[in-house]
């Protein structure tokens, strides 16, 4: 692939497909994105703050050591994000066609990858295009391969998007989308000018950006942007503690009054090999043995605990996720209260990502030439991000039922999927049919221990036993 050495150097906005590719390629920033990925995966440089002597001595010993909290911070949010369905205004329940698009493209699994990349690297992309069978194909794209440009003055409408990547066979793929055309460069081509141009049948750029908390005047940013400095500090203190455990945690022994022996090169010879089963002895009566006090590693632990508290506050991750609580485990109510900040953060991310998923579904309808491609009232239905006990959850739903909330809405809030709710509908129909069939059979045989009609009438005509005293009083009054 031939890339202009100076990138895009024309004056004014791009005009040709080649200029668009040069401009958008210059907007890729894989090095910065890889830095966030390394911190999430815990493969960033270890023992980075140790002196060269420590690295030479213990680099191999602590080579596999990791004390990474970046992955925990990201995963605590992504594990609470799950798209259940999509709702179209005016339609009963959730939209079955949107659910078909979702299931056909395995988005139950891939959607989590989109959320993960958006939180780690600040952005991710989803491409929607028509397949050979005319059905929409949803393809998540990492931010290292995609770059987009918005229309001037717009925060939602794209002017162009381009994807650059090399597949497993070493073949180069380059595609440019605009509202008017699609420009594709041949596989393994040596230049962008060798591409082919075709009309865009959708009339829109079929790429949807997933930005993590994008601002009006700034770029989207990773959730790790403010976490990495504290993570580096934790790594530094932990590195000091590990090296101190090798140098100073074991009590160092010394001897005085003993002649120092040297080898042929004048280097001092260690007179003793200290071990658990070794005894130190010297013939010189002036020799004295002693030991230095071992280093106290609790100071390192206290400092790391303080940094973890700062990490919890900045990332809005509950402190019990970092195991910094002392004493007994927190109660259920305390855990719910501690997770309020995390739940609020997840709901805020759902606001951004939910709007992006709605645009994805609208493009899917555009592929099908469905009028709902312009349905801007489309709504993303998320799974409840708050963890509660089953008893608390069901109790809250029963209280909502007393307010005449529809049953299917309560089923959805209870966590049942659209497929399960559809099964519930059919089961309720079957129950109603069975109840109707039983009612049509006519009067049923009396149940065991149930009195006959004659006996029941006699029992009804009999005076209550509790009124016998009143009857006697009335007879005496008549006399």
CSV table of C-alpha atoms in Angstrom, one decimal:
chain,number,residue,atom,x,y,z
A,1,UNK,CA,0.0,0.0,0.0
A,2,UNK,CA,1.5,3.3,-1.1
A,3,UNK,CA,1.0,6.0,1.5
A,4,UNK,CA,1.8,9.7,0.8
A,5,UNK,CA,4.9,10.5,3.0
A,6,UNK,CA,3.4,13.7,4.2
A,7,UNK,CA,-0.2,12.4,4.5
A,8,UNK,CA,-2.9,14.6,3.3
A,9,UNK,CA,-1.3,17.9,2.1
A,10,UNK,CA,-3.9,19.4,-0.1
A,11,UNK,CA,-5.6,22.7,0.6
A,12,UNK,CA,-9.3,22.5,1.5
A,13,UNK,CA,-11.5,19.4,2.0
A,14,UNK,CA,-10.8,16.2,0.1
A,15,UNK,CA,-12.3,16.0,-3.4
A,16,UNK,CA,-11.2,12.7,-4.8
A,17,UNK,CA,-11.3,9.2,-3.3
A,18,UNK,CA,-7.5,9.1,-3.1
A,19,UNK,CA,-7.5,12.4,-1.2
A,20,UNK,CA,-10.2,11.1,1.2
A,21,UNK,CA,-8.1,7.9,1.9
A,22,UNK,CA,-4.9,10.0,2.5
A,23,UNK,CA,-6.8,12.3,4.9
A,24,UNK,CA,-8.6,9.5,6.8
A,25,UNK,CA,-5.5,7.4,7.0
A,26,UNK,CA,-3.7,10.2,8.7
A,27,UNK,CA,-6.4,10.3,11.4
A,28,UNK,CA,-5.6,6.7,12.6
A,29,UNK,CA,-3.6,6.6,15.8
A,30,UNK,CA,-2.8,3.0,16.5
A,31,UNK,CA,0.1,3.7,18.8
A,32,UNK,CA,-2.0,5.5,21.4
A,33,UNK,CA,-4.8,3.0,21.1
A,34,UNK,CA,-2.3,0.1,21.6
A,35,UNK,CA,-1.1,1.8,24.8
A,36,UNK,CA,-4.6,1.6,26.3
A,37,UNK,CA,-5.0,-2.0,25.2
A,38,UNK,CA,-1.7,-3.0,26.8
A,39,UNK,CA,-2.8,-1.6,30.1
A,40,UNK,CA,-6.1,-3.3,29.9
A,41,UNK,CA,-4.5,-6.7,29.2
A,42,UNK,CA,-1.8,-6.1,31.8
A,43,UNK,CA,1.1,-6.4,29.4
A,44,UNK,CA,2.6,-2.9,30.0
A,45,UNK,CA,6.2,-2.7,31.1
A,46,UNK,CA,6.9,-4.3,34.5
A,47,UNK,CA,9.4,-3.0,37.0
A,48,UNK,CA,9.5,0.2,34.9
A,49,UNK,CA,10.6,2.3,37.9
A,50,UNK,CA,13.2,0.0,39.3
A,51,UNK,CA,16.9,0.8,39.1
A,52,UNK,CA,19.0,-1.0,36.5
A,53,UNK,CA,20.7,-3.1,39.2
A,54,UNK,CA,17.3,-4.4,40.4
A,55,UNK,CA,16.2,-5.1,36.8
A,56,UNK,CA,19.4,-7.1,36.2
A,57,UNK,CA,19.1,-9.0,39.4
A,58,UNK,CA,15.4,-9.7,39.5
A,59,UNK,CA,14.1,-9.1,36.0
A,60,UNK,CA,13.8,-12.8,35.4
A,61,UNK,CA,12.4,-13.5,38.8
A,62,UNK,CA,9.5,-11.1,38.4
A,63,UNK,CA,9.1,-11.3,34.7
A,64,UNK,CA,5.6,-12.8,34.9
A,65,UNK,CA,4.5,-10.5,37.7
A,66,UNK,CA,1.3,-8.4,37.1
A,67,UNK,CA,-0.6,-6.3,39.5
A,68,UNK,CA,-3.1,-4.7,37.0
A,69,UNK,CA,-6.4,-3.1,38.0
A,70,UNK,CA,-7.2,-1.6,34.6
A,71,UNK,CA,-8.9,-4.7,33.4
A,72,UNK,CA,-11.0,-4.9,36.5
A,73,UNK,CA,-12.2,-1.3,36.1
A,74,UNK,CA,-13.3,-1.9,32.5
A,75,UNK,CA,-14.8,-5.3,33.1
A,76,UNK,CA,-16.9,-4.1,36.0
A,77,UNK,CA,-18.7,-1.8,33.5
A,78,UNK,CA,-18.9,-4.0,30.4
A,79,UNK,CA,-20.3,-7.0,32.3
A,80,UNK,CA,-23.4,-4.9,33.2
A,81,UNK,CA,-24.1,-3.8,29.6
A,82,UNK,CA,-26.3,-6.1,27.7
A,83,UNK,CA,-28.8,-5.2,24.9
A,84,UNK,CA,-32.0,-7.1,25.2
A,85,UNK,CA,-34.1,-5.8,22.3
A,86,UNK,CA,-35.3,-2.8,20.4
A,87,UNK,CA,-38.7,-1.1,20.7
A,88,UNK,CA,-40.4,0.8,17.8
A,89,UNK,CA,-43.1,3.3,18.8
A,90,UNK,CA,-46.6,2.2,18.0
A,91,UNK,CA,-45.7,-1.5,18.0
A,92,UNK,CA,-46.7,-3.9,20.7
A,93,UNK,CA,-43.8,-5.2,22.6
A,94,UNK,CA,-40.3,-5.2,21.0
A,95,UNK,CA,-39.5,-5.4,17.3
A,96,UNK,CA,-39.1,-8.9,15.9
A,97,UNK,CA,-37.3,-7.8,12.7
A,98,UNK,CA,-34.7,-5.9,14.7
A,99,UNK,CA,-34.2,-9.0,16.9
A,100,UNK,CA,-33.8,-11.0,13.7
A,101,UNK,CA,-31.0,-8.7,12.5
A,102,UNK,CA,-29.4,-9.0,15.9
A,103,UNK,CA,-29.5,-12.7,16.2
A,104,UNK,CA,-28.5,-13.3,12.5
A,105,UNK,CA,-25.2,-11.4,13.1
A,106,UNK,CA,-24.4,-13.0,16.5
A,107,UNK,CA,-24.5,-9.6,18.1
A,108,UNK,CA,-25.4,-11.1,21.5
A,109,UNK,CA,-21.7,-12.0,21.6
A,110,UNK,CA,-20.1,-9.3,19.5
A,111,UNK,CA,-21.9,-6.3,21.0
A,112,UNK,CA,-19.9,-6.8,24.2
A,113,UNK,CA,-16.7,-6.5,22.1
A,114,UNK,CA,-17.9,-3.2,20.8
A,115,UNK,CA,-18.6,-1.9,24.3
A,116,UNK,CA,-15.2,-3.2,25.5
A,117,UNK,CA,-13.2,-1.5,22.7
A,118,UNK,CA,-15.1,1.8,23.2
A,119,UNK,CA,-14.4,1.9,26.9
A,120,UNK,CA,-10.7,0.8,26.6
A,121,UNK,CA,-9.7,2.8,23.5
A,122,UNK,CA,-12.4,5.5,23.6
A,123,UNK,CA,-14.1,4.5,20.4
A,124,UNK,CA,-15.2,1.6,18.3
A,125,UNK,CA,-17.1,1.3,15.0
A,126,UNK,CA,-19.9,-0.9,13.5
A,127,UNK,CA,-20.3,-1.4,9.7
A,128,UNK,CA,-23.6,-2.3,8.2
A,129,UNK,CA,-23.9,-3.5,4.6
A,130,UNK,CA,-26.1,-5.8,2.6
A,131,UNK,CA,-25.1,-9.4,2.2
A,132,UNK,CA,-25.4,-11.6,-0.9
A,133,UNK,CA,-28.9,-12.7,0.2
A,134,UNK,CA,-30.1,-9.1,0.7
A,135,UNK,CA,-30.0,-9.4,4.5
A,136,UNK,CA,-28.1,-6.8,6.5
A,137,UNK,CA,-24.6,-7.8,7.7
A,138,UNK,CA,-23.4,-6.1,11.0
A,139,UNK,CA,-19.6,-6.1,11.3
A,140,UNK,CA,-17.9,-4.6,14.4
A,141,UNK,CA,-14.6,-2.8,13.4
A,142,UNK,CA,-11.8,-1.9,15.8
A,143,UNK,CA,-10.7,1.7,16.0
A,144,UNK,CA,-7.2,0.8,14.7
A,145,UNK,CA,-8.8,0.1,11.3
A,146,UNK,CA,-11.4,2.7,10.8
A,147,UNK,CA,-11.5,6.5,10.6
A,148,UNK,CA,-14.5,8.8,9.9
A,149,UNK,CA,-15.3,12.4,9.2
A,150,UNK,CA,-18.4,14.2,10.2
A,151,UNK,CA,-20.2,16.7,8.1
A,152,UNK,CA,-19.3,20.3,8.9
A,153,UNK,CA,-21.3,21.5,11.9
A,154,UNK,CA,-22.8,18.1,12.6
A,155,UNK,CA,-22.3,15.7,15.5
A,156,UNK,CA,-24.3,12.8,14.0
A,157,UNK,CA,-24.1,12.7,10.2
A,158,UNK,CA,-21.0,11.3,8.6
A,159,UNK,CA,-19.5,12.7,5.4
A,160,UNK,CA,-17.0,9.8,4.8
A,161,UNK,CA,-15.5,6.7,6.4
A,162,UNK,CA,-12.6,4.5,5.4
A,163,UNK,CA,-11.4,1.1,6.6
A,164,UNK,CA,-7.8,0.0,6.3
A,165,UNK,CA,-6.7,-3.5,7.4
A,166,UNK,CA,-4.6,-6.5,6.5
A,167,UNK,CA,-6.2,-9.9,6.8
A,168,UNK,CA,-4.6,-13.1,8.1
A,169,UNK,CA,-3.2,-13.9,4.6
A,170,UNK,CA,-1.4,-10.6,4.3
A,171,UNK,CA,-3.8,-9.2,1.8
A,172,UNK,CA,-4.5,-5.5,2.1
A,173,UNK,CA,-8.1,-4.2,2.2
A,174,UNK,CA,-9.1,-0.5,1.7
A,175,UNK,CA,-12.7,0.7,1.4
A,176,UNK,CA,-14.0,4.2,1.4
A,177,UNK,CA,-17.7,5.1,1.9
A,178,UNK,CA,-19.5,8.4,1.2
A,179,UNK,CA,-23.1,9.1,0.7
A,180,UNK,CA,-22.8,9.0,-3.1
A,181,UNK,CA,-20.3,6.2,-3.7
A,182,UNK,CA,-18.2,3.3,-2.4
A,183,UNK,CA,-14.6,3.2,-3.4
A,184,UNK,CA,-12.7,-0.2,-3.0
A,185,UNK,CA,-9.0,-0.8,-3.7
A,186,UNK,CA,-8.1,-4.1,-5.2
A,187,UNK,CA,-6.5,-6.7,-2.9
A,188,UNK,CA,-2.7,-6.3,-2.6
A,189,UNK,CA,-2.7,-3.2,-4.8
A,190,UNK,CA,0.3,-1.0,-4.7
A,191,UNK,CA,-1.6,2.3,-4.8
A,192,UNK,CA,-4.9,3.8,-3.9
A,193,UNK,CA,-5.5,5.0,-7.4
A,194,UNK,CA,-6.2,1.4,-8.5
A,195,UNK,CA,-9.6,1.3,-6.9
A,196,UNK,CA,-13.1,0.9,-8.3
A,197,UNK,CA,-16.0,3.2,-7.6
A,198,UNK,CA,-19.7,2.2,-7.4
A,199,UNK,CA,-22.8,4.1,-6.3
A,200,UNK,CA,-23.8,3.8,-2.7
A,201,UNK,CA,-27.3,2.2,-2.7
A,202,UNK,CA,-28.0,3.2,0.9
A,203,UNK,CA,-27.5,6.9,0.4
A,204,UNK,CA,-25.8,7.2,3.8
A,205,UNK,CA,-22.4,6.3,5.2
A,206,UNK,CA,-23.0,2.8,6.6
A,207,UNK,CA,-20.6,3.2,9.6
A,208,UNK,CA,-21.7,4.0,13.1
A,209,UNK,CA,-19.1,5.3,15.6
A,210,UNK,CA,-19.4,4.3,19.3
A,211,UNK,CA,-17.7,7.1,21.2
A,212,UNK,CA,-17.1,6.9,24.9
A,213,UNK,CA,-18.3,10.2,26.4
A,214,UNK,CA,-17.5,12.4,23.4
A,215,UNK,CA,-17.6,16.1,24.2
A,216,UNK,CA,-18.7,19.0,22.1
A,217,UNK,CA,-15.3,20.5,21.8
A,218,UNK,CA,-13.1,17.4,22.3
A,219,UNK,CA,-12.4,13.9,21.3
A,220,UNK,CA,-13.8,10.8,23.0
A,221,UNK,CA,-11.4,9.3,25.6
A,222,UNK,CA,-10.7,6.0,27.2
A,223,UNK,CA,-11.9,5.1,30.7
A,224,UNK,CA,-8.2,4.4,31.4
A,225,UNK,CA,-7.0,7.9,30.7
A,226,UNK,CA,-7.1,9.0,34.3
A,227,UNK,CA,-6.4,5.5,35.7
A,228,UNK,CA,-3.0,4.8,34.1
A,229,UNK,CA,-1.0,7.3,36.2
A,230,UNK,CA,-2.3,5.7,39.5
A,231,UNK,CA,-1.7,2.3,38.0
A,232,UNK,CA,1.9,3.2,37.3
A,233,UNK,CA,2.3,4.5,40.9
A,234,UNK,CA,0.9,1.2,42.2
A,235,UNK,CA,3.4,-0.7,40.0
A,236,UNK,CA,6.2,1.4,41.3
A,237,UNK,CA,5.4,0.8,45.0
A,238,UNK,CA,4.8,-2.9,44.3
A,239,UNK,CA,8.1,-3.1,42.5
A,240,UNK,CA,9.8,-1.5,45.5
A,241,UNK,CA,8.1,-3.9,47.8
A,242,UNK,CA,9.2,-6.9,45.8
A,243,UNK,CA,12.8,-5.8,45.5
A,244,UNK,CA,12.8,-4.9,49.2
A,245,UNK,CA,11.5,-8.4,50.0
A,246,UNK,CA,14.7,-9.8,48.3
A,247,UNK,CA,17.2,-7.3,49.8
A,248,UNK,CA,15.9,-6.3,53.2
A,249,UNK,CA,13.0,-8.5,54.3
A,250,UNK,CA,15.4,-11.3,55.3
A,251,UNK,CA,17.5,-10.2,58.4
A,252,UNK,CA,21.0,-9.4,57.2
A,253,UNK,CA,23.8,-10.8,59.5
A,254,UNK,CA,27.2,-9.2,60.2
A,255,UNK,CA,30.4,-10.1,62.0
A,256,UNK,CA,33.0,-7.8,63.5
A,257,UNK,CA,36.6,-8.5,64.7
A,258,UNK,CA,37.2,-11.1,62.0
A,259,UNK,CA,40.0,-10.9,59.5
A,260,UNK,CA,38.7,-10.4,55.9
A,261,UNK,CA,40.0,-13.0,53.5
A,262,UNK,CA,40.7,-12.1,49.9
A,263,UNK,CA,41.1,-14.1,46.7
A,264,UNK,CA,44.0,-13.8,44.2
A,265,UNK,CA,42.3,-10.8,42.6
A,266,UNK,CA,41.9,-9.0,45.9
A,267,UNK,CA,38.1,-9.6,46.1
A,268,UNK,CA,36.8,-10.3,49.6
A,269,UNK,CA,35.7,-13.9,50.2
A,270,UNK,CA,32.5,-14.5,52.0
A,271,UNK,CA,33.5,-16.4,55.2
A,272,UNK,CA,30.1,-18.0,55.9
A,273,UNK,CA,27.3,-19.5,53.9
A,274,UNK,CA,24.3,-18.5,56.0
A,275,UNK,CA,21.4,-20.9,56.1
A,276,UNK,CA,18.8,-22.4,58.4
A,277,UNK,CA,21.0,-25.5,59.1
A,278,UNK,CA,24.3,-23.6,59.3
A,279,UNK,CA,26.2,-22.6,62.5
A,280,UNK,CA,28.4,-19.5,62.6
A,281,UNK,CA,31.6,-19.9,64.6
A,282,UNK,CA,35.0,-18.0,64.9
A,283,UNK,CA,38.2,-18.8,66.8
A,284,UNK,CA,38.9,-15.2,67.5
A,285,UNK,CA,37.4,-14.2,70.9
A,286,UNK,CA,37.0,-10.6,69.6
A,287,UNK,CA,34.7,-11.7,66.8
A,288,UNK,CA,31.1,-10.6,67.4
A,289,UNK,CA,28.0,-11.6,65.4
A,290,UNK,CA,24.8,-9.7,65.0
A,291,UNK,CA,22.0,-8.9,62.5
A,292,UNK,CA,20.2,-5.9,61.1
A,293,UNK,CA,16.5,-5.5,61.6
A,294,UNK,CA,14.4,-6.7,58.7
A,295,UNK,CA,12.6,-4.2,56.6
A,296,UNK,CA,8.9,-3.6,57.5
A,297,UNK,CA,6.8,-4.2,54.3
A,298,UNK,CA,3.6,-2.9,55.9
A,299,UNK,CA,4.5,0.6,54.8
A,300,UNK,CA,4.3,-0.5,51.2
A,301,UNK,CA,1.0,-2.1,51.8
A,302,UNK,CA,-0.5,1.0,53.4
A,303,UNK,CA,0.6,3.2,50.5
A,304,UNK,CA,-0.8,0.7,47.9
A,305,UNK,CA,-4.1,0.7,49.9
A,306,UNK,CA,-4.2,4.5,49.8
A,307,UNK,CA,-3.6,4.5,46.0
A,308,UNK,CA,-6.3,1.9,45.5
A,309,UNK,CA,-8.8,4.1,47.3
A,310,UNK,CA,-7.9,7.0,44.9
A,311,UNK,CA,-8.3,4.5,42.0
A,312,UNK,CA,-11.7,3.5,43.3
A,313,UNK,CA,-12.8,7.1,43.6
A,314,UNK,CA,-11.6,8.3,40.2
A,315,UNK,CA,-12.9,5.3,38.3
A,316,UNK,CA,-16.2,5.1,40.3
A,317,UNK,CA,-15.5,1.4,41.0
A,318,UNK,CA,-16.7,0.1,44.4
A,319,UNK,CA,-13.9,-0.2,46.9
A,320,UNK,CA,-14.8,-3.8,47.7
A,321,UNK,CA,-13.8,-4.7,44.2
A,322,UNK,CA,-10.2,-3.9,45.2
A,323,UNK,CA,-10.4,-5.8,48.5
A,324,UNK,CA,-9.4,-2.7,50.5
A,325,UNK,CA,-12.1,-3.2,53.1
A,326,UNK,CA,-10.9,-4.4,56.5
A,327,UNK,CA,-12.8,-6.5,58.9
A,328,UNK,CA,-16.0,-8.3,58.0
A,329,UNK,CA,-17.5,-8.4,54.5
A,330,UNK,CA,-20.0,-5.5,53.8
A,331,UNK,CA,-23.7,-6.3,54.1
A,332,UNK,CA,-26.0,-6.5,51.1
A,333,UNK,CA,-27.4,-3.0,51.7
A,334,UNK,CA,-23.9,-1.6,52.0
A,335,UNK,CA,-22.9,-3.3,48.7
A,336,UNK,CA,-25.9,-1.8,46.9
A,337,UNK,CA,-25.1,1.6,48.2
A,338,UNK,CA,-21.4,1.3,47.3
A,339,UNK,CA,-22.3,0.3,43.7
A,340,UNK,CA,-24.5,3.3,43.1
A,341,UNK,CA,-21.7,5.2,41.5
A,342,UNK,CA,-20.8,2.3,39.2
A,343,UNK,CA,-24.4,1.8,38.2
A,344,UNK,CA,-24.8,5.5,37.4
A,345,UNK,CA,-21.6,5.4,35.2
A,346,UNK,CA,-22.9,2.3,33.3
A,347,UNK,CA,-26.3,4.0,32.7
A,348,UNK,CA,-24.5,7.0,31.3
A,349,UNK,CA,-22.5,4.8,28.9
A,350,UNK,CA,-25.8,3.2,27.9
A,351,UNK,CA,-27.1,6.6,26.8
A,352,UNK,CA,-24.3,7.0,24.3
A,353,UNK,CA,-24.1,3.4,23.1
A,354,UNK,CA,-27.9,3.0,23.0
A,355,UNK,CA,-28.2,5.8,20.5
A,356,UNK,CA,-25.5,4.2,18.3
A,357,UNK,CA,-27.2,0.9,18.3
A,358,UNK,CA,-30.4,2.5,17.2
A,359,UNK,CA,-28.6,4.0,14.2
A,360,UNK,CA,-27.3,0.5,13.4
A,361,UNK,CA,-30.8,-0.9,13.4
A,362,UNK,CA,-32.1,2.0,11.2
A,363,UNK,CA,-29.3,1.3,8.6
A,364,UNK,CA,-30.4,-2.4,8.7
A,365,UNK,CA,-33.9,-1.3,7.8
A,366,UNK,CA,-32.4,0.8,5.0
A,367,UNK,CA,-30.7,-2.3,3.6
A,368,UNK,CA,-34.1,-4.0,3.6
A,369,UNK,CA,-35.7,-0.8,2.0
A,370,UNK,CA,-38.0,-0.6,5.0
A,371,UNK,CA,-39.7,2.7,5.9
A,372,UNK,CA,-38.6,2.2,9.5
A,373,UNK,CA,-35.1,3.4,8.3
A,374,UNK,CA,-36.4,6.8,9.2
A,375,UNK,CA,-38.0,5.8,12.6
A,376,UNK,CA,-36.1,8.1,14.9
A,377,UNK,CA,-38.2,7.1,17.9
A,378,UNK,CA,-36.5,3.6,17.9
A,379,UNK,CA,-35.5,2.7,21.5
A,380,UNK,CA,-32.8,0.3,22.8
A,381,UNK,CA,-33.9,-1.9,25.6
A,382,UNK,CA,-31.0,-2.7,28.0
A,383,UNK,CA,-30.8,-5.3,30.7
A,384,UNK,CA,-31.0,-3.9,34.2
A,385,UNK,CA,-27.4,-3.0,35.2
A,386,UNK,CA,-28.1,-3.0,38.9
A,387,UNK,CA,-27.5,-6.2,40.9
A,388,UNK,CA,-30.1,-7.1,43.4
A,389,UNK,CA,-31.2,-10.2,45.2
A,390,UNK,CA,-34.0,-12.2,43.5
A,391,UNK,CA,-36.4,-11.6,46.4
A,392,UNK,CA,-35.8,-7.8,46.3
A,393,UNK,CA,-36.3,-7.8,42.5
A,394,UNK,CA,-39.5,-9.8,42.4
A,395,UNK,CA,-40.9,-7.8,45.4
A,396,UNK,CA,-40.4,-4.5,43.5
A,397,UNK,CA,-42.1,-6.0,40.4
A,398,UNK,CA,-45.1,-7.1,42.4
A,399,UNK,CA,-45.5,-3.6,43.7
A,400,UNK,CA,-45.4,-2.3,40.2
A,401,UNK,CA,-48.1,-4.8,39.3
A,402,UNK,CA,-50.4,-3.1,41.9
A,403,UNK,CA,-50.0,0.1,39.8
A,404,UNK,CA,-51.5,-1.8,36.8
A,405,UNK,CA,-48.2,-2.0,35.0
A,406,UNK,CA,-48.7,-4.4,32.0
A,407,UNK,CA,-47.6,-8.0,32.6
A,408,UNK,CA,-45.3,-8.2,29.6
A,409,UNK,CA,-43.4,-5.1,30.8
A,410,UNK,CA,-42.9,-6.8,34.2
A,411,UNK,CA,-41.6,-9.9,32.5
A,412,UNK,CA,-39.1,-7.8,30.6
A,413,UNK,CA,-38.0,-6.0,33.8
A,414,UNK,CA,-37.6,-9.4,35.4
A,415,UNK,CA,-34.9,-10.3,33.0
A,416,UNK,CA,-36.7,-12.6,30.6
A,417,UNK,CA,-35.7,-12.4,26.9
A,418,UNK,CA,-38.1,-11.7,24.0
A,419,UNK,CA,-38.0,-15.4,23.1
A,420,UNK,CA,-39.0,-16.4,26.6
A,421,UNK,CA,-41.8,-13.8,26.7
A,422,UNK,CA,-43.1,-15.1,23.4
A,423,UNK,CA,-43.2,-18.6,24.9
A,424,UNK,CA,-45.0,-17.2,27.9
A,425,UNK,CA,-47.7,-15.7,25.6
A,426,UNK,CA,-48.3,-19.1,24.0
A,427,UNK,CA,-48.4,-20.9,27.3
A,428,UNK,CA,-51.0,-18.4,28.6
A,429,UNK,CA,-53.1,-19.0,25.5
A,430,UNK,CA,-52.9,-22.7,26.1
A,431,UNK,CA,-54.0,-22.2,29.7
A,432,UNK,CA,-56.9,-20.1,28.6
A,433,UNK,CA,-58.0,-22.7,26.1
A,434,UNK,CA,-57.8,-25.5,28.7
A,435,UNK,CA,-59.8,-23.4,31.2
A,436,UNK,CA,-62.5,-22.7,28.6
A,437,UNK,CA,-62.7,-26.4,27.7
A,438,UNK,CA,-63.2,-27.3,31.3
A,439,UNK,CA,-66.0,-24.6,31.7
A,440,UNK,CA,-67.8,-26.0,28.7
A,441,UNK,CA,-68.1,-29.5,30.2
A,442,UNK,CA,-71.0,-28.3,32.4
A,443,UNK,CA,-71.8,-28.9,36.1
A,444,UNK,CA,-69.2,-31.0,37.8
A,445,UNK,CA,-69.6,-33.8,40.3
A,446,UNK,CA,-69.7,-32.7,43.9
A,447,UNK,CA,-66.4,-32.7,45.6
A,448,UNK,CA,-65.7,-35.1,48.5
A,449,UNK,CA,-67.3,-34.1,51.8
A,450,UNK,CA,-69.6,-31.6,50.0
A,451,UNK,CA,-73.3,-31.8,51.1
A,452,UNK,CA,-76.0,-32.6,48.6
A,453,UNK,CA,-78.5,-29.9,47.6
A,454,UNK,CA,-81.3,-31.2,49.9
A,455,UNK,CA,-79.1,-31.4,52.9
A,456,UNK,CA,-77.7,-28.0,52.2
A,457,UNK,CA,-81.2,-26.5,52.1
A,458,UNK,CA,-82.1,-28.1,55.4
A,459,UNK,CA,-79.0,-26.7,57.0
A,460,UNK,CA,-79.8,-23.2,55.7
A,461,UNK,CA,-83.3,-23.3,57.2
A,462,UNK,CA,-82.1,-24.4,60.6
A,463,UNK,CA,-81.9,-21.6,63.2
A,464,UNK,CA,-78.4,-20.6,64.3
A,465,UNK,CA,-77.4,-22.2,67.5
A,466,UNK,CA,-76.1,-18.9,68.8
A,467,UNK,CA,-79.6,-17.4,68.9
A,468,UNK,CA,-81.2,-20.0,71.3
A,469,UNK,CA,-80.9,-17.7,74.3
A,470,UNK,CA,-82.8,-14.9,72.4
A,471,UNK,CA,-85.6,-17.3,71.5
A,472,UNK,CA,-86.1,-18.3,75.2
A,473,UNK,CA,-86.2,-14.7,76.2
A,474,UNK,CA,-88.9,-13.9,73.7
A,475,UNK,CA,-91.1,-16.8,74.9
A,476,UNK,CA,-90.9,-15.6,78.5
A,477,UNK,CA,-91.8,-12.1,77.5
A,478,UNK,CA,-95.0,-13.4,75.7
A,479,UNK,CA,-96.1,-15.1,78.9
